[in-house]
Structure formats: C-alpha cells, structure tokens
C-alpha cells in the first residue's frame, strides 16, 4: 500500500459526521465557494445526498468540462464508497489502470482526485462532495480541508 493510500485510508476513518443535513450541505458548499472565489480557483463544486444534487456552483475559469469530470468522479466515489482519488490509487497500488481494468466506461467514470464521500459515524455513505478544476491532488486536498473545517465547528 502506498503512502498516499495509507493517508487516504486515515482520512476515510477521520472524516465522519454524526449526521449531515441539507443545511450542512449549504454551509459546506457556500464555504467552499467563498474560499475558491477568494483564491481565484477555476473550479466547479458539487454536493450530492443520495441521488439528489443539493449544491452546485461554478466559478470563473471553470467550464462544462469541469462539470463532466465532477460527474465522472462522483460516480466512482458513490460506486466504490471511497474518495475518487483512493479508488484510482488502489488500482495503481495493484499495478492496474482504472480506465482499462475497472471494466467501467471511462467516459462515465473517472478515478481521479476531487470527490470524497459524505460518511456518517456508522460508516454509511450518504452522499459526496467534490471539486473539479485543479490538479487531482489539489482538488482532493481542497475538499478534505473543508470537510475538516465543517467537522471542527
């Protein structure tokens, strides 16, 4: 297991909520948008609870390509119940390539960083939060930073 995989597994254990409401989604998404705007980040941000998109925004410099990447990474995080970066890294750890070895359509699924499950304390995944527009490690780090801040409030 790579150092990155170990860090991602630790984040998965850490980033758990006793509950997560629509109001929490609004607060999280709004904080992420404000931080991205302040930093001039060209990103799309999305939050989904179950099958429902409950928050979406796009900042200057982002495009519909970012929306498409966000959707593809979201499908991976929901299907595997792990951060999209963790899924890609787990394939790399085994010497495999997600795009060819997952047997999933790469036009619909992308195991690149940026989407993290919203997980309850019990371990149940109830949704996802994601970003697209930065290099994959930066997308992932931005989401994790804001999940930690929400948990700390």
Tab-separated table of N, CA and C in Angstrom:
chain	number	residue	atom	x	y	z
A	1	UNK	N	0.851	-1.176	0.000
A	1	UNK	CA	0.000	0.000	0.000
A	1	UNK	C	0.900	1.242	0.000
A	2	UNK	N	0.603	2.159	-0.891
A	2	UNK	CA	1.417	3.371	-0.995
A	2	UNK	C	1.171	4.299	0.192
A	3	UNK	N	2.091	5.232	0.378
A	3	UNK	CA	1.936	6.243	1.426
A	3	UNK	C	0.649	7.037	1.203
A	4	UNK	N	0.357	7.346	-0.056
A	4	UNK	CA	-0.872	8.074	-0.370
A	4	UNK	C	-2.099	7.247	0.023
A	5	UNK	N	-2.089	5.956	-0.279
A	5	UNK	CA	-3.215	5.093	0.092
A	5	UNK	C	-3.415	5.048	1.600
A	6	UNK	N	-2.318	5.001	2.340
A	6	UNK	CA	-2.418	4.994	3.804
A	6	UNK	C	-3.023	6.306	4.309
A	7	UNK	N	-2.598	7.434	3.724
A	7	UNK	CA	-3.153	8.733	4.119
A	7	UNK	C	-4.646	8.812	3.782
A	8	UNK	N	-5.024	8.304	2.636
A	8	UNK	CA	-6.427	8.338	2.225
A	8	UNK	C	-7.284	7.451	3.126
A	9	UNK	N	-6.754	6.312	3.538
A	9	UNK	CA	-7.485	5.429	4.463
A	9	UNK	C	-7.674	6.114	5.814
A	10	UNK	N	-6.655	6.833	6.273
A	10	UNK	CA	-6.767	7.578	7.536
A	10	UNK	C	-7.823	8.681	7.417
A	11	UNK	N	-7.856	9.362	6.288
A	11	UNK	CA	-8.880	10.389	6.075
A	11	UNK	C	-10.278	9.782	6.094
A	12	UNK	N	-10.416	8.610	5.503
A	12	UNK	CA	-11.720	7.940	5.472
A	12	UNK	C	-12.212	7.635	6.893
A	13	UNK	N	-11.291	7.255	7.763
A	13	UNK	CA	-11.663	6.987	9.160
A	13	UNK	C	-11.967	8.285	9.908
A	14	UNK	N	-11.276	9.359	9.564
A	14	UNK	CA	-11.416	10.646	10.250
A	14	UNK	C	-12.663	11.420	9.837
A	15	UNK	N	-12.959	11.463	8.569
A	15	UNK	CA	-13.991	12.360	8.035
A	15	UNK	C	-15.369	11.714	8.092
A	16	UNK	N	-15.922	11.687	9.298
A	16	UNK	CA	-17.244	11.082	9.521
A	16	UNK	C	-18.100	12.034	10.329
A	17	UNK	N	-19.362	12.083	9.993
A	17	UNK	CA	-20.298	13.010	10.615
A	17	UNK	C	-21.358	12.261	11.414
A	18	UNK	N	-21.751	12.798	12.585
A	18	UNK	CA	-22.846	12.169	13.326
A	18	UNK	C	-24.154	12.245	12.539
A	19	UNK	N	-24.326	13.324	11.780
A	19	UNK	CA	-25.441	13.472	10.855
A	19	UNK	C	-25.031	14.512	9.816
A	20	UNK	N	-25.776	14.612	8.743
A	20	UNK	CA	-25.461	15.575	7.695
A	20	UNK	C	-26.759	15.935	7.004
A	21	UNK	N	-27.125	17.209	7.118
A	21	UNK	CA	-28.418	17.686	6.616
A	21	UNK	C	-28.260	18.533	5.359
A	22	UNK	N	-29.400	18.926	4.803
A	22	UNK	CA	-29.389	19.863	3.682
A	22	UNK	C	-28.759	21.186	4.092
A	23	UNK	N	-29.002	21.610	5.322
A	23	UNK	CA	-28.384	22.842	5.821
A	23	UNK	C	-26.871	22.688	5.888
A	24	UNK	N	-26.388	21.525	6.326
A	24	UNK	CA	-24.946	21.268	6.351
A	24	UNK	C	-24.365	21.334	4.934
A	25	UNK	N	-25.092	20.792	3.970
A	25	UNK	CA	-24.632	20.838	2.576
A	25	UNK	C	-24.518	22.283	2.103
A	26	UNK	N	-25.499	23.098	2.446
A	26	UNK	CA	-25.465	24.505	2.046
A	26	UNK	C	-24.279	25.229	2.693
A	27	UNK	N	-24.077	24.993	3.989
A	27	UNK	CA	-22.965	25.630	4.701
A	27	UNK	C	-21.638	25.188	4.090
A	28	UNK	N	-21.451	23.895	3.885
A	28	UNK	CA	-20.213	23.372	3.317
A	28	UNK	C	-19.981	23.942	1.923
A	29	UNK	N	-20.974	23.839	1.073
A	29	UNK	CA	-20.828	24.325	-0.294
A	29	UNK	C	-20.558	25.814	-0.353
A	30	UNK	N	-21.249	26.578	0.468
A	30	UNK	CA	-21.063	28.032	0.481
A	30	UNK	C	-19.665	28.406	0.947
A	31	UNK	N	-19.177	27.710	1.966
A	31	UNK	CA	-17.811	27.972	2.451
A	31	UNK	C	-16.775	27.609	1.395
A	32	UNK	N	-16.999	26.490	0.728
A	32	UNK	CA	-16.075	26.080	-0.324
A	32	UNK	C	-16.076	27.097	-1.462
A	33	UNK	N	-17.257	27.573	-1.831
A	33	UNK	CA	-17.347	28.545	-2.916
A	33	UNK	C	-16.640	29.844	-2.533
A	34	UNK	N	-16.866	30.315	-1.321
A	34	UNK	CA	-16.240	31.561	-0.872
A	34	UNK	C	-14.717	31.430	-0.878
A	35	UNK	N	-14.209	30.310	-0.389
A	35	UNK	CA	-12.762	30.095	-0.350
A	35	UNK	C	-12.187	30.007	-1.765
A	36	UNK	N	-12.886	29.308	-2.647
A	36	UNK	CA	-12.414	29.183	-4.028
A	36	UNK	C	-12.431	30.538	-4.730
A	37	UNK	N	-13.482	31.320	-4.496
A	37	UNK	CA	-13.570	32.648	-5.112
A	37	UNK	C	-12.455	33.548	-4.608
A	38	UNK	N	-12.212	33.514	-3.309
A	38	UNK	CA	-11.159	34.341	-2.724
A	38	UNK	C	-9.783	33.990	-3.290
A	39	UNK	N	-9.566	32.702	-3.540
A	39	UNK	CA	-8.280	32.242	-4.066
A	39	UNK	C	-8.220	32.281	-5.596
A	40	UNK	N	-9.324	32.644	-6.242
A	40	UNK	CA	-9.356	32.695	-7.699
A	40	UNK	C	-9.246	31.330	-8.354
A	41	UNK	N	-9.818	30.311	-7.717
A	41	UNK	CA	-9.728	28.946	-8.245
A	41	UNK	C	-10.811	28.717	-9.300
A	42	UNK	N	-10.444	28.217	-10.472
A	42	UNK	CA	-11.396	27.975	-11.557
A	42	UNK	C	-12.064	26.605	-11.429
A	43	UNK	N	-12.933	26.454	-10.446
A	43	UNK	CA	-13.482	25.137	-10.137
A	43	UNK	C	-15.002	25.087	-10.229
A	44	UNK	N	-15.482	23.874	-10.380
A	44	UNK	CA	-16.892	23.551	-10.182
A	44	UNK	C	-16.958	22.761	-8.876
A	45	UNK	N	-17.988	23.033	-8.082
A	45	UNK	CA	-18.164	22.386	-6.779
A	45	UNK	C	-19.537	21.744	-6.754
A	46	UNK	N	-19.620	20.514	-6.272
A	46	UNK	CA	-20.904	19.842	-6.192
A	46	UNK	C	-21.048	19.020	-4.937
A	47	UNK	N	-22.272	18.987	-4.422
A	47	UNK	CA	-22.604	18.133	-3.283
A	47	UNK	C	-23.858	17.357	-3.649
A	48	UNK	N	-23.825	16.074	-3.379
A	48	UNK	CA	-24.955	15.201	-3.666
A	48	UNK	C	-25.293	14.406	-2.417
A	49	UNK	N	-26.568	14.344	-2.073
A	49	UNK	CA	-27.057	13.479	-1.000
A	49	UNK	C	-27.939	12.430	-1.663
A	50	UNK	N	-27.552	11.171	-1.526
A	50	UNK	CA	-28.261	10.116	-2.242
A	50	UNK	C	-28.183	10.405	-3.732
A	51	UNK	N	-29.314	10.414	-4.384
A	51	UNK	CA	-29.372	10.684	-5.821
A	51	UNK	C	-29.625	12.153	-6.136
A	52	UNK	N	-29.771	12.979	-5.099
A	52	UNK	CA	-30.141	14.374	-5.309
A	52	UNK	C	-28.942	15.315	-5.250
A	53	UNK	N	-28.785	16.120	-6.282
A	53	UNK	CA	-27.774	17.186	-6.254
A	53	UNK	C	-28.345	18.293	-5.386
A	54	UNK	N	-27.658	18.613	-4.293
A	54	UNK	CA	-28.170	19.603	-3.343
A	54	UNK	C	-27.362	20.892	-3.354
A	55	UNK	N	-26.215	20.884	-4.039
A	55	UNK	CA	-25.415	22.102	-4.168
A	55	UNK	C	-24.564	21.973	-5.418
A	56	UNK	N	-24.539	23.029	-6.204
A	56	UNK	CA	-23.646	23.063	-7.359
A	56	UNK	C	-23.336	24.514	-7.672
A	57	UNK	N	-22.078	24.776	-7.954
A	57	UNK	CA	-21.657	26.107	-8.364
A	57	UNK	C	-20.442	25.986	-9.259
A	58	UNK	N	-20.285	26.987	-10.104
A	58	UNK	CA	-19.120	27.056	-10.978
A	58	UNK	C	-18.520	28.446	-10.860
A	59	UNK	N	-17.216	28.501	-10.740
A	59	UNK	CA	-16.521	29.777	-10.602
A	59	UNK	C	-15.867	30.173	-11.923
A	60	UNK	N	-15.556	31.463	-12.078
A	60	UNK	CA	-14.926	31.925	-13.311
A	60	UNK	C	-13.678	31.101	-13.640
A	61	UNK	N	-13.568	30.752	-14.914
A	61	UNK	CA	-12.441	29.952	-15.378
A	61	UNK	C	-12.778	28.476	-15.485
A	62	UNK	N	-13.870	28.060	-14.841
A	62	UNK	CA	-14.304	26.667	-14.983
A	62	UNK	C	-15.160	26.567	-16.246
A	63	UNK	N	-15.446	25.337	-16.650
A	63	UNK	CA	-16.234	25.115	-17.864
A	63	UNK	C	-17.113	23.888	-17.698
A	64	UNK	N	-17.882	23.598	-18.723
A	64	UNK	CA	-18.709	22.390	-18.684
A	64	UNK	C	-17.851	21.131	-18.596
A	65	UNK	N	-16.598	21.209	-19.032
A	65	UNK	CA	-15.689	20.066	-18.863
A	65	UNK	C	-15.525	19.726	-17.385
A	66	UNK	N	-15.445	20.751	-16.531
A	66	UNK	CA	-15.322	20.509	-15.092
A	66	UNK	C	-16.570	19.823	-14.553
A	67	UNK	N	-17.741	20.207	-15.059
A	67	UNK	CA	-18.976	19.538	-14.647
A	67	UNK	C	-18.942	18.065	-15.042
A	68	UNK	N	-18.457	17.785	-16.238
A	68	UNK	CA	-18.384	16.401	-16.709
A	68	UNK	C	-17.397	15.598	-15.849
A	69	UNK	N	-16.225	16.165	-15.570
A	69	UNK	CA	-15.258	15.486	-14.696
A	69	UNK	C	-15.854	15.249	-13.309
A	70	UNK	N	-16.535	16.254	-12.779
A	70	UNK	CA	-17.151	16.126	-11.455
A	70	UNK	C	-18.158	14.981	-11.445
A	71	UNK	N	-18.966	14.875	-12.490
A	71	UNK	CA	-19.951	13.788	-12.576
A	71	UNK	C	-19.266	12.430	-12.653
A	72	UNK	N	-18.202	12.326	-13.434
A	72	UNK	CA	-17.492	11.052	-13.575
A	72	UNK	C	-16.825	10.630	-12.266
A	73	UNK	N	-16.220	11.589	-11.560
A	73	UNK	CA	-15.579	11.288	-10.274
A	73	UNK	C	-16.631	10.961	-9.217
A	74	UNK	N	-17.775	11.622	-9.282
A	74	UNK	CA	-18.873	11.347	-8.350
A	74	UNK	C	-19.355	9.909	-8.512
A	75	UNK	N	-19.507	9.460	-9.745
A	75	UNK	CA	-19.949	8.073	-9.980
A	75	UNK	C	-18.972	7.072	-9.347
A	76	UNK	N	-17.684	7.356	-9.445
A	76	UNK	CA	-16.671	6.462	-8.854
A	76	UNK	C	-16.802	6.443	-7.341
A	77	UNK	N	-16.869	7.623	-6.718
A	77	UNK	CA	-16.950	7.696	-5.253
A	77	UNK	C	-18.205	7.000	-4.740
A	78	UNK	N	-19.318	7.169	-5.427
A	78	UNK	CA	-20.559	6.517	-4.986
A	78	UNK	C	-20.518	5.011	-5.225
A	79	UNK	N	-19.982	4.580	-6.353
A	79	UNK	CA	-19.936	3.148	-6.662
A	79	UNK	C	-19.036	2.380	-5.698
A	80	UNK	N	-17.871	2.971	-5.356
A	80	UNK	CA	-16.890	2.286	-4.523
A	80	UNK	C	-16.988	2.672	-3.045
A	81	UNK	N	-17.721	3.736	-2.726
A	81	UNK	CA	-17.831	4.176	-1.339
A	81	UNK	C	-16.526	4.713	-0.785
A	82	UNK	N	-15.675	5.223	-1.672
A	82	UNK	CA	-14.372	5.769	-1.290
A	82	UNK	C	-14.129	7.041	-2.088
A	83	UNK	N	-13.170	7.827	-1.614
A	83	UNK	CA	-12.767	9.004	-2.373
A	83	UNK	C	-12.316	8.569	-3.770
A	84	UNK	N	-12.648	9.374	-4.764
A	84	UNK	CA	-12.270	9.035	-6.138
A	84	UNK	C	-10.751	8.868	-6.267
A	85	UNK	N	-9.987	9.661	-5.540
A	85	UNK	CA	-8.533	9.523	-5.551
A	85	UNK	C	-8.101	8.188	-4.958
A	86	UNK	N	-8.758	7.758	-3.886
A	86	UNK	CA	-8.423	6.488	-3.235
A	86	UNK	C	-8.689	5.312	-4.170
A	87	UNK	N	-9.749	5.389	-4.940
A	87	UNK	CA	-10.055	4.304	-5.878
A	87	UNK	C	-8.960	4.206	-6.933
A	88	UNK	N	-8.594	5.330	-7.514
A	88	UNK	CA	-7.523	5.320	-8.510
A	88	UNK	C	-6.213	4.823	-7.935
A	89	UNK	N	-5.900	5.262	-6.715
A	89	UNK	CA	-4.648	4.856	-6.078
A	89	UNK	C	-4.661	3.361	-5.748
A	90	UNK	N	-5.816	2.817	-5.376
A	90	UNK	CA	-5.877	1.383	-5.072
A	90	UNK	C	-5.605	0.551	-6.326
A	91	UNK	N	-6.061	1.019	-7.479
A	91	UNK	CA	-5.738	0.323	-8.727
A	91	UNK	C	-4.241	0.423	-9.008
A	92	UNK	N	-3.666	1.620	-8.831
A	92	UNK	CA	-2.231	1.791	-9.070
A	92	UNK	C	-1.408	0.942	-8.111
A	93	UNK	N	-1.849	0.840	-6.846
A	93	UNK	CA	-1.138	0.011	-5.859
A	93	UNK	C	-1.025	-1.435	-6.331
A	94	UNK	N	-2.014	-1.900	-7.058
A	94	UNK	CA	-2.025	-3.283	-7.534
A	94	UNK	C	-1.423	-3.426	-8.930
A	95	UNK	N	-0.859	-2.315	-9.444
A	95	UNK	CA	-0.256	-2.358	-10.768
A	95	UNK	C	-1.271	-2.355	-11.889
A	96	UNK	N	-2.440	-1.832	-11.624
A	96	UNK	CA	-3.512	-1.794	-12.622
A	96	UNK	C	-3.838	-0.360	-13.004
A	97	UNK	N	-4.585	-0.238	-14.075
A	97	UNK	CA	-5.061	1.051	-14.565
A	97	UNK	C	-6.584	1.064	-14.478
A	98	UNK	N	-7.137	2.023	-13.756
A	98	UNK	CA	-8.580	2.067	-13.562
A	98	UNK	C	-9.334	2.072	-14.890
A	99	UNK	N	-8.875	2.903	-15.826
A	99	UNK	CA	-9.616	3.063	-17.075
A	99	UNK	C	-9.769	1.752	-17.839
A	100	UNK	N	-8.768	0.888	-17.782
A	100	UNK	CA	-8.861	-0.375	-18.522
A	100	UNK	C	-9.263	-1.549	-17.632
A	101	UNK	N	-8.854	-1.534	-16.357
A	101	UNK	CA	-9.064	-2.709	-15.513
A	101	UNK	C	-10.353	-2.688	-14.688
A	102	UNK	N	-11.014	-1.544	-14.584
A	102	UNK	CA	-12.255	-1.492	-13.792
A	102	UNK	C	-13.438	-2.074	-14.551
A	103	UNK	N	-13.307	-2.163	-15.860
A	103	UNK	CA	-14.386	-2.628	-16.738
A	103	UNK	C	-15.577	-1.666	-16.728
A	104	UNK	N	-15.299	-0.415	-16.376
A	104	UNK	CA	-16.322	0.633	-16.414
A	104	UNK	C	-15.988	1.581	-17.558
A	105	UNK	N	-16.999	2.182	-18.117
A	105	UNK	CA	-16.837	3.104	-19.242
A	105	UNK	C	-16.114	4.369	-18.776
A	106	UNK	N	-14.885	4.622	-19.268
A	106	UNK	CA	-14.141	5.796	-18.817
A	106	UNK	C	-14.792	7.119	-19.204
A	107	UNK	N	-15.750	7.104	-20.108
A	107	UNK	CA	-16.467	8.348	-20.403
A	107	UNK	C	-17.514	8.639	-19.327
A	108	UNK	N	-17.770	7.660	-18.449
A	108	UNK	CA	-18.756	7.819	-17.370
A	108	UNK	C	-18.131	7.768	-15.971
A	109	UNK	N	-16.916	7.201	-15.847
A	109	UNK	CA	-16.264	7.012	-14.554
A	109	UNK	C	-14.817	7.495	-14.624
A	110	UNK	N	-14.407	8.280	-13.636
A	110	UNK	CA	-13.026	8.758	-13.565
A	110	UNK	C	-12.512	8.630	-12.134
A	111	UNK	N	-11.473	7.835	-11.961
A	111	UNK	CA	-10.884	7.630	-10.633
A	111	UNK	C	-9.735	8.619	-10.438
A	112	UNK	N	-10.070	9.891	-10.497
A	112	UNK	CA	-9.121	10.979	-10.278
A	112	UNK	C	-9.566	11.733	-9.037
A	113	UNK	N	-8.652	12.407	-8.397
A	113	UNK	CA	-8.952	13.073	-7.133
A	113	UNK	C	-9.940	14.206	-7.249
A	114	UNK	N	-10.743	14.360	-6.182
A	114	UNK	CA	-11.629	15.505	-6.107
A	114	UNK	C	-12.994	15.248	-5.525
A	115	UNK	N	-13.417	13.994	-5.418
A	115	UNK	CA	-14.731	13.700	-4.838
A	115	UNK	C	-14.540	12.788	-3.627
A	116	UNK	N	-15.143	13.198	-2.509
A	116	UNK	CA	-14.990	12.489	-1.245
A	116	UNK	C	-16.382	12.134	-0.716
A	117	UNK	N	-16.568	10.893	-0.248
A	117	UNK	CA	-17.861	10.531	0.315
A	117	UNK	C	-18.207	11.337	1.562
A	118	UNK	N	-19.476	11.587	1.738
A	118	UNK	CA	-20.014	12.102	2.995
A	118	UNK	C	-20.429	10.867	3.775
A	119	UNK	N	-19.690	10.597	4.830
A	119	UNK	CA	-19.843	9.345	5.574
A	119	UNK	C	-20.285	9.649	6.995
A	120	UNK	N	-21.271	8.896	7.454
A	120	UNK	CA	-21.725	9.023	8.841
A	120	UNK	C	-20.767	8.285	9.767
A	121	UNK	N	-20.877	8.562	11.050
A	121	UNK	CA	-20.032	7.908	12.052
A	121	UNK	C	-20.125	6.389	11.931
A	122	UNK	N	-21.301	5.878	11.577
A	122	UNK	CA	-21.503	4.435	11.417
A	122	UNK	C	-20.744	3.846	10.244
A	123	UNK	N	-20.285	4.714	9.335
A	123	UNK	CA	-19.606	4.246	8.136
A	123	UNK	C	-20.462	4.329	6.891
A	124	UNK	N	-21.747	4.574	7.059
A	124	UNK	CA	-22.664	4.656	5.930
A	124	UNK	C	-22.368	5.891	5.078
A	125	UNK	N	-22.251	5.679	3.778
A	125	UNK	CA	-22.062	6.790	2.840
A	125	UNK	C	-23.438	7.308	2.443
A	126	UNK	N	-23.667	8.607	2.683
A	126	UNK	CA	-24.972	9.204	2.375
A	126	UNK	C	-24.915	10.163	1.189
A	127	UNK	N	-23.710	10.409	0.684
A	127	UNK	CA	-23.559	11.317	-0.437
A	127	UNK	C	-22.100	11.578	-0.706
A	128	UNK	N	-21.846	12.642	-1.466
A	128	UNK	CA	-20.477	13.008	-1.816
A	128	UNK	C	-20.362	14.522	-1.930
A	129	UNK	N	-19.133	14.992	-1.797
A	129	UNK	CA	-18.799	16.389	-2.077
A	129	UNK	C	-17.583	16.370	-2.978
A	130	UNK	N	-17.590	17.249	-3.992
A	130	UNK	CA	-16.476	17.215	-4.915
A	130	UNK	C	-16.148	18.541	-5.561
A	131	UNK	N	-14.946	18.563	-6.132
A	131	UNK	CA	-14.410	19.724	-6.826
A	131	UNK	C	-13.735	19.230	-8.095
A	132	UNK	N	-13.830	20.033	-9.140
A	132	UNK	CA	-13.089	19.754	-10.362
A	132	UNK	C	-12.582	21.062	-10.935
A	133	UNK	N	-11.320	21.057	-11.345
A	133	UNK	CA	-10.741	22.228	-11.974
A	133	UNK	C	-9.276	22.422	-11.664
A	134	UNK	N	-8.785	21.741	-10.645
A	134	UNK	CA	-7.384	21.832	-10.226
A	134	UNK	C	-6.712	20.493	-10.514
A	135	UNK	N	-5.394	20.403	-10.375
A	135	UNK	CA	-4.771	19.080	-10.434
A	135	UNK	C	-5.412	18.165	-9.376
A	136	UNK	N	-5.477	16.872	-9.662
A	136	UNK	CA	-6.280	15.968	-8.831
A	136	UNK	C	-5.920	15.975	-7.348
A	137	UNK	N	-4.656	16.067	-7.005
A	137	UNK	CA	-4.283	16.095	-5.584
A	137	UNK	C	-4.771	17.379	-4.920
A	138	UNK	N	-4.765	18.472	-5.666
A	138	UNK	CA	-5.254	19.746	-5.135
A	138	UNK	C	-6.770	19.739	-4.991
A	139	UNK	N	-7.468	19.173	-5.979
A	139	UNK	CA	-8.927	19.024	-5.862
A	139	UNK	C	-9.261	18.276	-4.572
A	140	UNK	N	-8.606	17.146	-4.371
A	140	UNK	CA	-8.864	16.311	-3.193
A	140	UNK	C	-8.545	17.074	-1.907
A	141	UNK	N	-7.391	17.714	-1.858
A	141	UNK	CA	-6.974	18.434	-0.649
A	141	UNK	C	-7.946	19.561	-0.315
A	142	UNK	N	-8.470	20.241	-1.311
A	142	UNK	CA	-9.423	21.321	-1.083
A	142	UNK	C	-10.688	20.779	-0.406
A	143	UNK	N	-11.195	19.668	-0.895
A	143	UNK	CA	-12.392	19.061	-0.300
A	143	UNK	C	-12.113	18.627	1.134
A	144	UNK	N	-11.009	17.940	1.360
A	144	UNK	CA	-10.667	17.447	2.700
A	144	UNK	C	-10.517	18.611	3.677
A	145	UNK	N	-9.863	19.670	3.257
A	145	UNK	CA	-9.699	20.853	4.111
A	145	UNK	C	-11.054	21.379	4.589
A	146	UNK	N	-12.020	21.419	3.694
A	146	UNK	CA	-13.324	21.975	4.059
A	146	UNK	C	-14.191	20.988	4.845
A	147	UNK	N	-14.013	19.711	4.621
A	147	UNK	CA	-14.701	18.728	5.459
A	147	UNK	C	-14.168	18.801	6.892
A	148	UNK	N	-12.869	18.926	7.031
A	148	UNK	CA	-12.282	19.044	8.370
A	148	UNK	C	-12.791	20.297	9.079
A	149	UNK	N	-12.862	21.403	8.352
A	149	UNK	CA	-13.341	22.653	8.950
A	149	UNK	C	-14.799	22.515	9.389
A	150	UNK	N	-15.612	21.841	8.603
A	150	UNK	CA	-17.013	21.641	8.983
A	150	UNK	C	-17.124	20.760	10.217
A	151	UNK	N	-16.323	19.716	10.273
A	151	UNK	CA	-16.336	18.834	11.450
A	151	UNK	C	-15.873	19.551	12.702
A	152	UNK	N	-14.990	20.526	12.550
A	152	UNK	CA	-14.421	21.240	13.710
A	152	UNK	C	-15.361	22.295	14.285
A	153	UNK	N	-16.400	22.648	13.558
A	153	UNK	CA	-17.281	23.731	14.048
A	153	UNK	C	-18.127	23.323	15.217
